[in-house]
Each structure stands twice: as C-alpha cells, then as structure tokens.
XYZ file of N, CA and C in Angstrom:
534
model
N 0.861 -1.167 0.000
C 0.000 0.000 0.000
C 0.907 1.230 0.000
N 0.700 1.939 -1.114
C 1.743 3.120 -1.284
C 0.989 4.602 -0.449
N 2.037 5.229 0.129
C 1.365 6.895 1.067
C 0.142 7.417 0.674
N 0.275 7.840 -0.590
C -0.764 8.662 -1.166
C -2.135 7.788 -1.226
N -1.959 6.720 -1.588
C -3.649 5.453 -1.470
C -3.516 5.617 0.054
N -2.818 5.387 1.325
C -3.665 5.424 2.789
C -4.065 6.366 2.892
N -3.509 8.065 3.001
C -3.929 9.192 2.506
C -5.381 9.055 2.383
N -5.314 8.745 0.721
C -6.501 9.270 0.327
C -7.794 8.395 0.831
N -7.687 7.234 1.242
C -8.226 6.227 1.692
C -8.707 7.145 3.552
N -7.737 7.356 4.231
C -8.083 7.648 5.245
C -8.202 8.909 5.780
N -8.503 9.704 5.301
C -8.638 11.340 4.924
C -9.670 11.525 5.698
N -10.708 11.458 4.766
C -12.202 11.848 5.531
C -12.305 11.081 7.178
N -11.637 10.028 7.094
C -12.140 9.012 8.507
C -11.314 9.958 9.663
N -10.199 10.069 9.400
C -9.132 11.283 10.373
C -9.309 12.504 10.238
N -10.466 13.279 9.863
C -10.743 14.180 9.744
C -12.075 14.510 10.682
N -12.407 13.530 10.027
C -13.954 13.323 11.439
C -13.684 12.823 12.698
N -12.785 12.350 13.094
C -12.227 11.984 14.203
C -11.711 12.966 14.834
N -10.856 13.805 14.289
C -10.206 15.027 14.825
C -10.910 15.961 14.748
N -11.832 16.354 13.848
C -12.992 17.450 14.234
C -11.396 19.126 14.404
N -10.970 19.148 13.502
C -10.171 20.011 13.020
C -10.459 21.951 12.874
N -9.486 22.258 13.897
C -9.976 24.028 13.792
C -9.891 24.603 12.244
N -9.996 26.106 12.412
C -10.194 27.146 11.639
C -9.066 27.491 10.382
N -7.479 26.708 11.568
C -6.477 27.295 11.131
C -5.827 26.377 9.930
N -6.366 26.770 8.812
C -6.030 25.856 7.486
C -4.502 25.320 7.740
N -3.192 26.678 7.871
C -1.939 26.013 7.656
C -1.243 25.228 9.078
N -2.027 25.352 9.872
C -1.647 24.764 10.823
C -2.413 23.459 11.099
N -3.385 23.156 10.462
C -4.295 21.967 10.236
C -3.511 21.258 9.071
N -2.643 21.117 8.376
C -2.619 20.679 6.719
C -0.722 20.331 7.887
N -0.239 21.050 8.750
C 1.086 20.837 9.335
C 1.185 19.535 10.608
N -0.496 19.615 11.073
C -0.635 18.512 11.859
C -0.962 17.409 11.374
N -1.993 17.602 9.777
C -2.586 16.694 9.793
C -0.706 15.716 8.524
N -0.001 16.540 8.280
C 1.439 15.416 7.490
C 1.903 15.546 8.882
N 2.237 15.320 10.603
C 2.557 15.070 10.931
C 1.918 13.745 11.444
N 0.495 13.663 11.321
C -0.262 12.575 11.755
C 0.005 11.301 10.506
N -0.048 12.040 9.607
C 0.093 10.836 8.265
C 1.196 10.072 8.738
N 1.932 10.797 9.061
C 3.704 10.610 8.916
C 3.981 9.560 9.912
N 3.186 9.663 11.658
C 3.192 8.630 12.597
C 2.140 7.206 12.194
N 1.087 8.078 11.284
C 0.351 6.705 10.854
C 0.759 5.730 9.712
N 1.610 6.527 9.166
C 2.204 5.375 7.772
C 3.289 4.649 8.467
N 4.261 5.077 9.139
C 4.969 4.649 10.446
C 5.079 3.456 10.881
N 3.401 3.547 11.594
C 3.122 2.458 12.784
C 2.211 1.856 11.992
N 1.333 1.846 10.977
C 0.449 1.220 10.053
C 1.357 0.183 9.496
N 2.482 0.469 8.120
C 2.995 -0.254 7.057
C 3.930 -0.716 8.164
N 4.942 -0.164 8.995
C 5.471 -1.053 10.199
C 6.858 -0.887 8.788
N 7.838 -1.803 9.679
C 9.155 -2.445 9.280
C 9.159 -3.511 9.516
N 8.289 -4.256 9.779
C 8.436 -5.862 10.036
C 7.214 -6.558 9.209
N 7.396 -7.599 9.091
C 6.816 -8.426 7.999
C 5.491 -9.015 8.504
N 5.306 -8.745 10.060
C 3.989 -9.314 10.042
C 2.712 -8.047 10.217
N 1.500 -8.437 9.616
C 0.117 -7.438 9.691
C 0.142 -6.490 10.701
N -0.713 -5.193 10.379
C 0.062 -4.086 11.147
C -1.353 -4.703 12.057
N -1.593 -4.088 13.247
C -2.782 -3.956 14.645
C -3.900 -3.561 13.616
N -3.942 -2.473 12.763
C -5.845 -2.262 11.957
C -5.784 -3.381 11.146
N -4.848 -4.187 10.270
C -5.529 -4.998 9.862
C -5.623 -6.644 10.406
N -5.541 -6.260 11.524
C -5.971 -7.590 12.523
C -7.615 -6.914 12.751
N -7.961 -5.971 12.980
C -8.919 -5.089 13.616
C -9.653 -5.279 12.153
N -9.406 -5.368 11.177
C -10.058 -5.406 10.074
C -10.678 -6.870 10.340
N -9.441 -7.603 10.051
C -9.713 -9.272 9.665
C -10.837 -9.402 10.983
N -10.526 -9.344 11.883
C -11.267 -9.866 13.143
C -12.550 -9.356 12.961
N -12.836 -8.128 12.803
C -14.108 -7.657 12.370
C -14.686 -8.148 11.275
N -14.413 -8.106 10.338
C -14.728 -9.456 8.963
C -15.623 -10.258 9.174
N -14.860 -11.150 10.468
C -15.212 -12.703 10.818
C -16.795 -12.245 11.649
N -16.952 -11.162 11.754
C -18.131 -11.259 12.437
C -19.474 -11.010 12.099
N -19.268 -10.760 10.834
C -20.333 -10.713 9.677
C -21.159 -9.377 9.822
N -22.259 -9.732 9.153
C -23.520 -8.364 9.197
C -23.268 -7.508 8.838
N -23.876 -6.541 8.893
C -23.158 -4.973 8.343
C -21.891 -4.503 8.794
N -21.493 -4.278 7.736
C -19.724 -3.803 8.406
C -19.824 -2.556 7.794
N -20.673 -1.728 7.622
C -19.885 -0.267 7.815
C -19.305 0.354 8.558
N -19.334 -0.197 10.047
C -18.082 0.664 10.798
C -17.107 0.184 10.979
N -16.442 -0.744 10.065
C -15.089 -1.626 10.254
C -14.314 -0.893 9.940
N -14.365 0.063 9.125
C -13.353 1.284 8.743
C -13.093 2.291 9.648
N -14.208 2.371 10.630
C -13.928 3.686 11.681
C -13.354 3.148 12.851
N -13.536 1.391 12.736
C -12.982 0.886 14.172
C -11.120 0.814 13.562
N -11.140 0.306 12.165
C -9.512 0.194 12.257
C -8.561 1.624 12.433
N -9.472 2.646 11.842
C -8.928 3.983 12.236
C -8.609 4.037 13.563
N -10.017 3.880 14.623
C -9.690 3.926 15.856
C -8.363 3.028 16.354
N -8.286 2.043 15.917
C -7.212 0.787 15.960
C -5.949 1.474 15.346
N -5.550 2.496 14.417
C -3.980 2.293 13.905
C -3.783 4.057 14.468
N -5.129 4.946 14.374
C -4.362 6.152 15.720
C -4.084 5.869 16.641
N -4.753 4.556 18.201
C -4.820 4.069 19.182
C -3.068 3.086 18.760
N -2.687 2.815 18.497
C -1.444 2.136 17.727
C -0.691 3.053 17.528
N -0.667 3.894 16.735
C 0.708 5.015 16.513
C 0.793 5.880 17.119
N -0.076 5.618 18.367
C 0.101 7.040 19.420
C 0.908 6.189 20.511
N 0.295 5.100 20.756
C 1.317 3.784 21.340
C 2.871 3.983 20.798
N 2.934 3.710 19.694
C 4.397 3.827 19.049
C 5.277 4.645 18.757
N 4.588 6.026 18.947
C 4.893 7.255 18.546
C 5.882 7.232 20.084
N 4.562 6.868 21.022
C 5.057 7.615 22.667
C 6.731 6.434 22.792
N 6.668 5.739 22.305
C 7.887 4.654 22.743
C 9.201 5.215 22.191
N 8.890 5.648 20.775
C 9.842 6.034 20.160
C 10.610 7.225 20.817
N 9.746 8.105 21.401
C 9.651 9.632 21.804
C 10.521 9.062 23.136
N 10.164 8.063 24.054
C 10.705 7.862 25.351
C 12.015 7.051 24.687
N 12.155 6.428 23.583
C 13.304 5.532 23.311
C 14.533 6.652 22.602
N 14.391 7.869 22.493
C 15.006 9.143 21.752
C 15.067 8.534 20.458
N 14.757 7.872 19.852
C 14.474 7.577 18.483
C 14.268 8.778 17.698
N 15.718 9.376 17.120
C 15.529 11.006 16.489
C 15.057 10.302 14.844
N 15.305 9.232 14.542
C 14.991 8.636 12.814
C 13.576 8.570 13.172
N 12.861 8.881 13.937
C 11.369 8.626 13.558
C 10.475 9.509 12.902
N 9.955 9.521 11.996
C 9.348 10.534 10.795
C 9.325 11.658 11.642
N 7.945 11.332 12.563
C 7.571 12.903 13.216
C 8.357 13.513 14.239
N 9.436 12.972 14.853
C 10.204 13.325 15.607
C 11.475 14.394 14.694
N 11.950 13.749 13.293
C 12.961 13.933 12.162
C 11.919 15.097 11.839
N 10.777 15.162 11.553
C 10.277 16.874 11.439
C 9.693 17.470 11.442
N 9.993 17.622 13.506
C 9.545 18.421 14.075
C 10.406 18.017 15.388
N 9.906 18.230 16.653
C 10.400 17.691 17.448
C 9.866 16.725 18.735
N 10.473 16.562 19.800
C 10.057 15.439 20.754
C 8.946 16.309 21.275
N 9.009 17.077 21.494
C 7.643 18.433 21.949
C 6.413 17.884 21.216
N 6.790 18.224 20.099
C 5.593 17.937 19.044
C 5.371 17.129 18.485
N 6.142 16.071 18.744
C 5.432 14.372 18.744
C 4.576 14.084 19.973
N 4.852 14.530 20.626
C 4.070 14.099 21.952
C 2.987 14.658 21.668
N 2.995 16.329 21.474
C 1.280 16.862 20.951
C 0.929 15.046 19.752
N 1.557 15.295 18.676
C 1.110 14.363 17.456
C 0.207 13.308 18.091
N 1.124 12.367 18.655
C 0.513 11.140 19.762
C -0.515 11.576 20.889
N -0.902 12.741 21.639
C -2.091 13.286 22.047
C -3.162 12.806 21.132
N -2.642 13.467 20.254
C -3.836 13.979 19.046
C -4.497 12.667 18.642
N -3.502 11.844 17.966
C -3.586 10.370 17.644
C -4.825 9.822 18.680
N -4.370 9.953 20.415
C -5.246 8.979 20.874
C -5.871 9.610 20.843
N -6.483 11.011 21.160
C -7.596 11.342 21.514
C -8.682 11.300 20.142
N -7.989 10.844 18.762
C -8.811 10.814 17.163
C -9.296 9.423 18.090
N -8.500 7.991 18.418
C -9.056 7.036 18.584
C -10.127 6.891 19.758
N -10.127 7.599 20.716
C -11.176 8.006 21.475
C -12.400 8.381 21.367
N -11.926 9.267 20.324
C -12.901 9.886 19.734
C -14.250 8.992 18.888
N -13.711 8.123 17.727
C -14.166 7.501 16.859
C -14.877 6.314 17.512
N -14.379 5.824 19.156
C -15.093 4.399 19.497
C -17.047 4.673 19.801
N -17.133 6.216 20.031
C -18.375 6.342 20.843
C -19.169 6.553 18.857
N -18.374 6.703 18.206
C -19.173 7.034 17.198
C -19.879 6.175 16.233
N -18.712 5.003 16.620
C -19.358 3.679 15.996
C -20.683 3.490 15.941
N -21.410 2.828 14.960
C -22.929 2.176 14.994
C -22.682 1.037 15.565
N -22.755 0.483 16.792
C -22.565 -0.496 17.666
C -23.652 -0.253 18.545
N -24.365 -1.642 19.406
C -24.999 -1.354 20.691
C -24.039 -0.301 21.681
N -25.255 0.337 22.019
C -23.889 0.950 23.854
C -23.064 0.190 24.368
N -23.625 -0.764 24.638
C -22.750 -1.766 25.327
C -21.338 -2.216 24.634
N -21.874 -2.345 23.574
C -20.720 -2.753 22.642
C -19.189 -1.633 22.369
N -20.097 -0.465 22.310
C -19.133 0.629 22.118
C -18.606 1.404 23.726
N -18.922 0.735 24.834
C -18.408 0.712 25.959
C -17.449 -0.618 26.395
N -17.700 -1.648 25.796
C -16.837 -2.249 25.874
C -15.431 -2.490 25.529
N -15.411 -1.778 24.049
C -14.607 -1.492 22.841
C -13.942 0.008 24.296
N -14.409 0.699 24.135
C -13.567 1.855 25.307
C -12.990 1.392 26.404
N -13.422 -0.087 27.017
C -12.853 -0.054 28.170
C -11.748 -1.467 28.190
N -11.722 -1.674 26.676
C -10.850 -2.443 25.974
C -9.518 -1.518 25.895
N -10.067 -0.509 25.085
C -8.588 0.882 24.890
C -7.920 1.284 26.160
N -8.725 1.476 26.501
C -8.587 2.243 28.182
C -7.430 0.779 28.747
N -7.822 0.029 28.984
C -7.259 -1.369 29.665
C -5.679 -1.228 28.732
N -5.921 -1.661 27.842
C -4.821 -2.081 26.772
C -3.936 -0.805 27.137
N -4.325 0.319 26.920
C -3.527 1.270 27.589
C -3.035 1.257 28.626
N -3.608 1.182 29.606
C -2.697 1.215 30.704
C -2.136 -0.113 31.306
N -2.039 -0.595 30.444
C -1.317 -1.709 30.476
C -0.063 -1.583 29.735
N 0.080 -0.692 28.699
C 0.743 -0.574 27.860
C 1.908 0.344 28.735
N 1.275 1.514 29.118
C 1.775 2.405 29.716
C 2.732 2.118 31.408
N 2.123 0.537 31.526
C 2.860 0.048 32.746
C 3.900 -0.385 32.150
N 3.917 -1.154 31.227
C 5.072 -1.932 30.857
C 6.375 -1.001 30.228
N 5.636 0.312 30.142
C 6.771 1.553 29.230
C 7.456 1.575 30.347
N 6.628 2.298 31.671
C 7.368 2.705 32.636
C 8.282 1.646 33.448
N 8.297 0.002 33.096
C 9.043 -0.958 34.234
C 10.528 -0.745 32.770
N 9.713 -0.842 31.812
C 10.858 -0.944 30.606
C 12.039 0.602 30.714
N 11.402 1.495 30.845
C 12.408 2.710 31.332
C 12.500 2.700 32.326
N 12.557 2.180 33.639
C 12.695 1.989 34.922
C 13.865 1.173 34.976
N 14.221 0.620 34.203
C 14.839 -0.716 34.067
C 15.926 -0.191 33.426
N 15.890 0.175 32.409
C 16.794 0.817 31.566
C 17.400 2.003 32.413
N 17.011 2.735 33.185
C 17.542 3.771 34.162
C 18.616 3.735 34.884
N 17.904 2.581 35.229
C 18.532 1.712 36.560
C 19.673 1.064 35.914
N 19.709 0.368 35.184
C 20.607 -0.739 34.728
C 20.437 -1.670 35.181
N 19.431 -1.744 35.799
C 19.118 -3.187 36.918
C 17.339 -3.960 36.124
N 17.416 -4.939 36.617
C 16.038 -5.308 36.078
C 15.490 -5.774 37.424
N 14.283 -5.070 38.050
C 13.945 -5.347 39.209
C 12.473 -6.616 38.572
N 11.947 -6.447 37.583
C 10.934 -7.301 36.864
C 11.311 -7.820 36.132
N 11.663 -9.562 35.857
C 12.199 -10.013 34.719
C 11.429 -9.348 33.620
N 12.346 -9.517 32.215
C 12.457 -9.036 31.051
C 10.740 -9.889 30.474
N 10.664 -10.907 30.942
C 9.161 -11.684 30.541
C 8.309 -10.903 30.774
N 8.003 -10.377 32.174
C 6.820 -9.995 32.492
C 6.839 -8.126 32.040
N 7.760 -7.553 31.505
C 7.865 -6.398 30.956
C 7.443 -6.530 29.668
N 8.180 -7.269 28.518
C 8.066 -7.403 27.042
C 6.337 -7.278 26.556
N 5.225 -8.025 27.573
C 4.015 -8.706 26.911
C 3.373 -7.452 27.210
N 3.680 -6.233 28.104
C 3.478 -4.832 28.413
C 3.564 -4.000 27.551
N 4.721 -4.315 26.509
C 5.420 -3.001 26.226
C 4.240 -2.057 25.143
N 4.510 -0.831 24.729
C 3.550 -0.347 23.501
C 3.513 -1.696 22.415
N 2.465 -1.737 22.025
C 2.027 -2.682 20.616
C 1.742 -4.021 21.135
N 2.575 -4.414 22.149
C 1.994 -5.862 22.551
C 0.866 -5.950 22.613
N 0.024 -5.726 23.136
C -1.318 -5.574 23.481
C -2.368 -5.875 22.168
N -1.553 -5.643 21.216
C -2.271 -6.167 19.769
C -1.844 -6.792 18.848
C-alpha cells in the first residue's frame, strides 16, 4: 500500500475523528505530521500485519453490516501510533518521521492527538452501547497496560538493573497488546 492510497483512503475518517480548527496552515502541518506517525506504525518495518488490519480481519469474521469496520480500524492504527509514537519519543528515536520533522515536543502533541482521534471515533461507531463501551474499556485497559510496561521498561533501563524479569515487561510493552 503506497502513502498517497492510505492518505486518500483515510482522509475523511481522520478528519472526522479530529474534528479540526479554523487554522487551514496549521491543520494541513498537523494533519502530514499525523500521516507521517500513521504510515509509520500502520505499514510497520516488520513483515507481520500491522494492529488495523488484525482489527479489520477480526471484524470481517463477524459478519452483518460492516460499515463501521473502517472507523474501528482507524480507531485501531491512531490508538497504535500514538502507542508507538510515545515509545519512540521515550526511546530518543531522532529517525522517527515525526520526531525527524519536528520535534520530541511535538510528537508528543502528534501522539495526544492520535489517541484522543481514537477516542474519539469508538463512541461514534454504529454499535450497541454496550458494545461501544466495551470497545472503550478495551482501549482504556490495553492502555494502561501498555503504559505500565513503558514505565518498568524505562525503569529498568535507568537503573541498569532489572527489578521485573524481562518476561513480564516485554508482553506490556507499547504494541503488545495487539
């Protein structure tokens, strides 16, 4: 999948998610810094399926109307590259798109932004309530789960010491979780 097809493919869906101000050139500066963490953590560097299209496939399997399978994998690869964004940002990873241009300041806004698009998009789903509360308290969980395993993983790394074997950190870290 080449930039310009996710782009244009996911435009309108990250647009309604972010619900975007007034300020055209400063909207068009966030929204290639968002591309930039989502092509990133989407296409990946490794050979296996990125987190939305597990979120795709899995949704698939469940038949019936799937028009909101597109707003859940959105929710799924901002909720993901705001994950990956924040690791990179804590790992000083200066080669990372949005970090390379702009800075660690404004990756961190980027990855804000990111989760709060995926936040955004779960209540909007056509799902029962229940369903689209569950799906939130899925994110919510996975998060701070995620966010434990950052902090034993830089805790660790600080230290030079590993007070939690390396097992029970790794299945924590950002992205595990999907």
């Amino acid at each position: 999948m080449n930039n310009s097809y996710y782009r244009q493919k996911n435009q309108a869906l990250l647009t309604a998610c972010l619900n975007h101000t007034e300020d055209q050139t400063s909207e068009v500066q966030v929204l290639e810094l968002l591309h930039a963490a989502l092509s990133k953590s989407v296409k990946g560097q490794s050979t296996r399926p990125s987190p939305p299209l597990y979120t795709w496939l899995a949704a698939e399997d469940l038949g019936g109307d799937q028009a909101w399978i597109p707003l859940l994998a959105v929710a799924s690869a901002c909720f993901y590259a705001a994950a990956d964004l924040y690791d990179d940002i804590q790992d000083r990873d200066h080669q990372q798109p949005v970090i390379a241009a702009s800075s660690p300041a404004q990756a961190i806004n980027i990855a804000n932004l990111l989760l709060m698009a995926s936040q955004r998009a779960l209540p909007a789903l056509p799902l029962p309530p229940e369903t689209r509360l569950q799906l939130l308290d899925l994110f919510t969980t996975t998060g701070q789960t995620m966010s434990l395993g950052q902090f034993f993983d830089i805790h660790s790394t600080n230290l030079n010491t590993l007070d939690i074997p390396p097992e029970q950190i790794i299945p924590r870290k950002a992205g595990a979780e999907f």
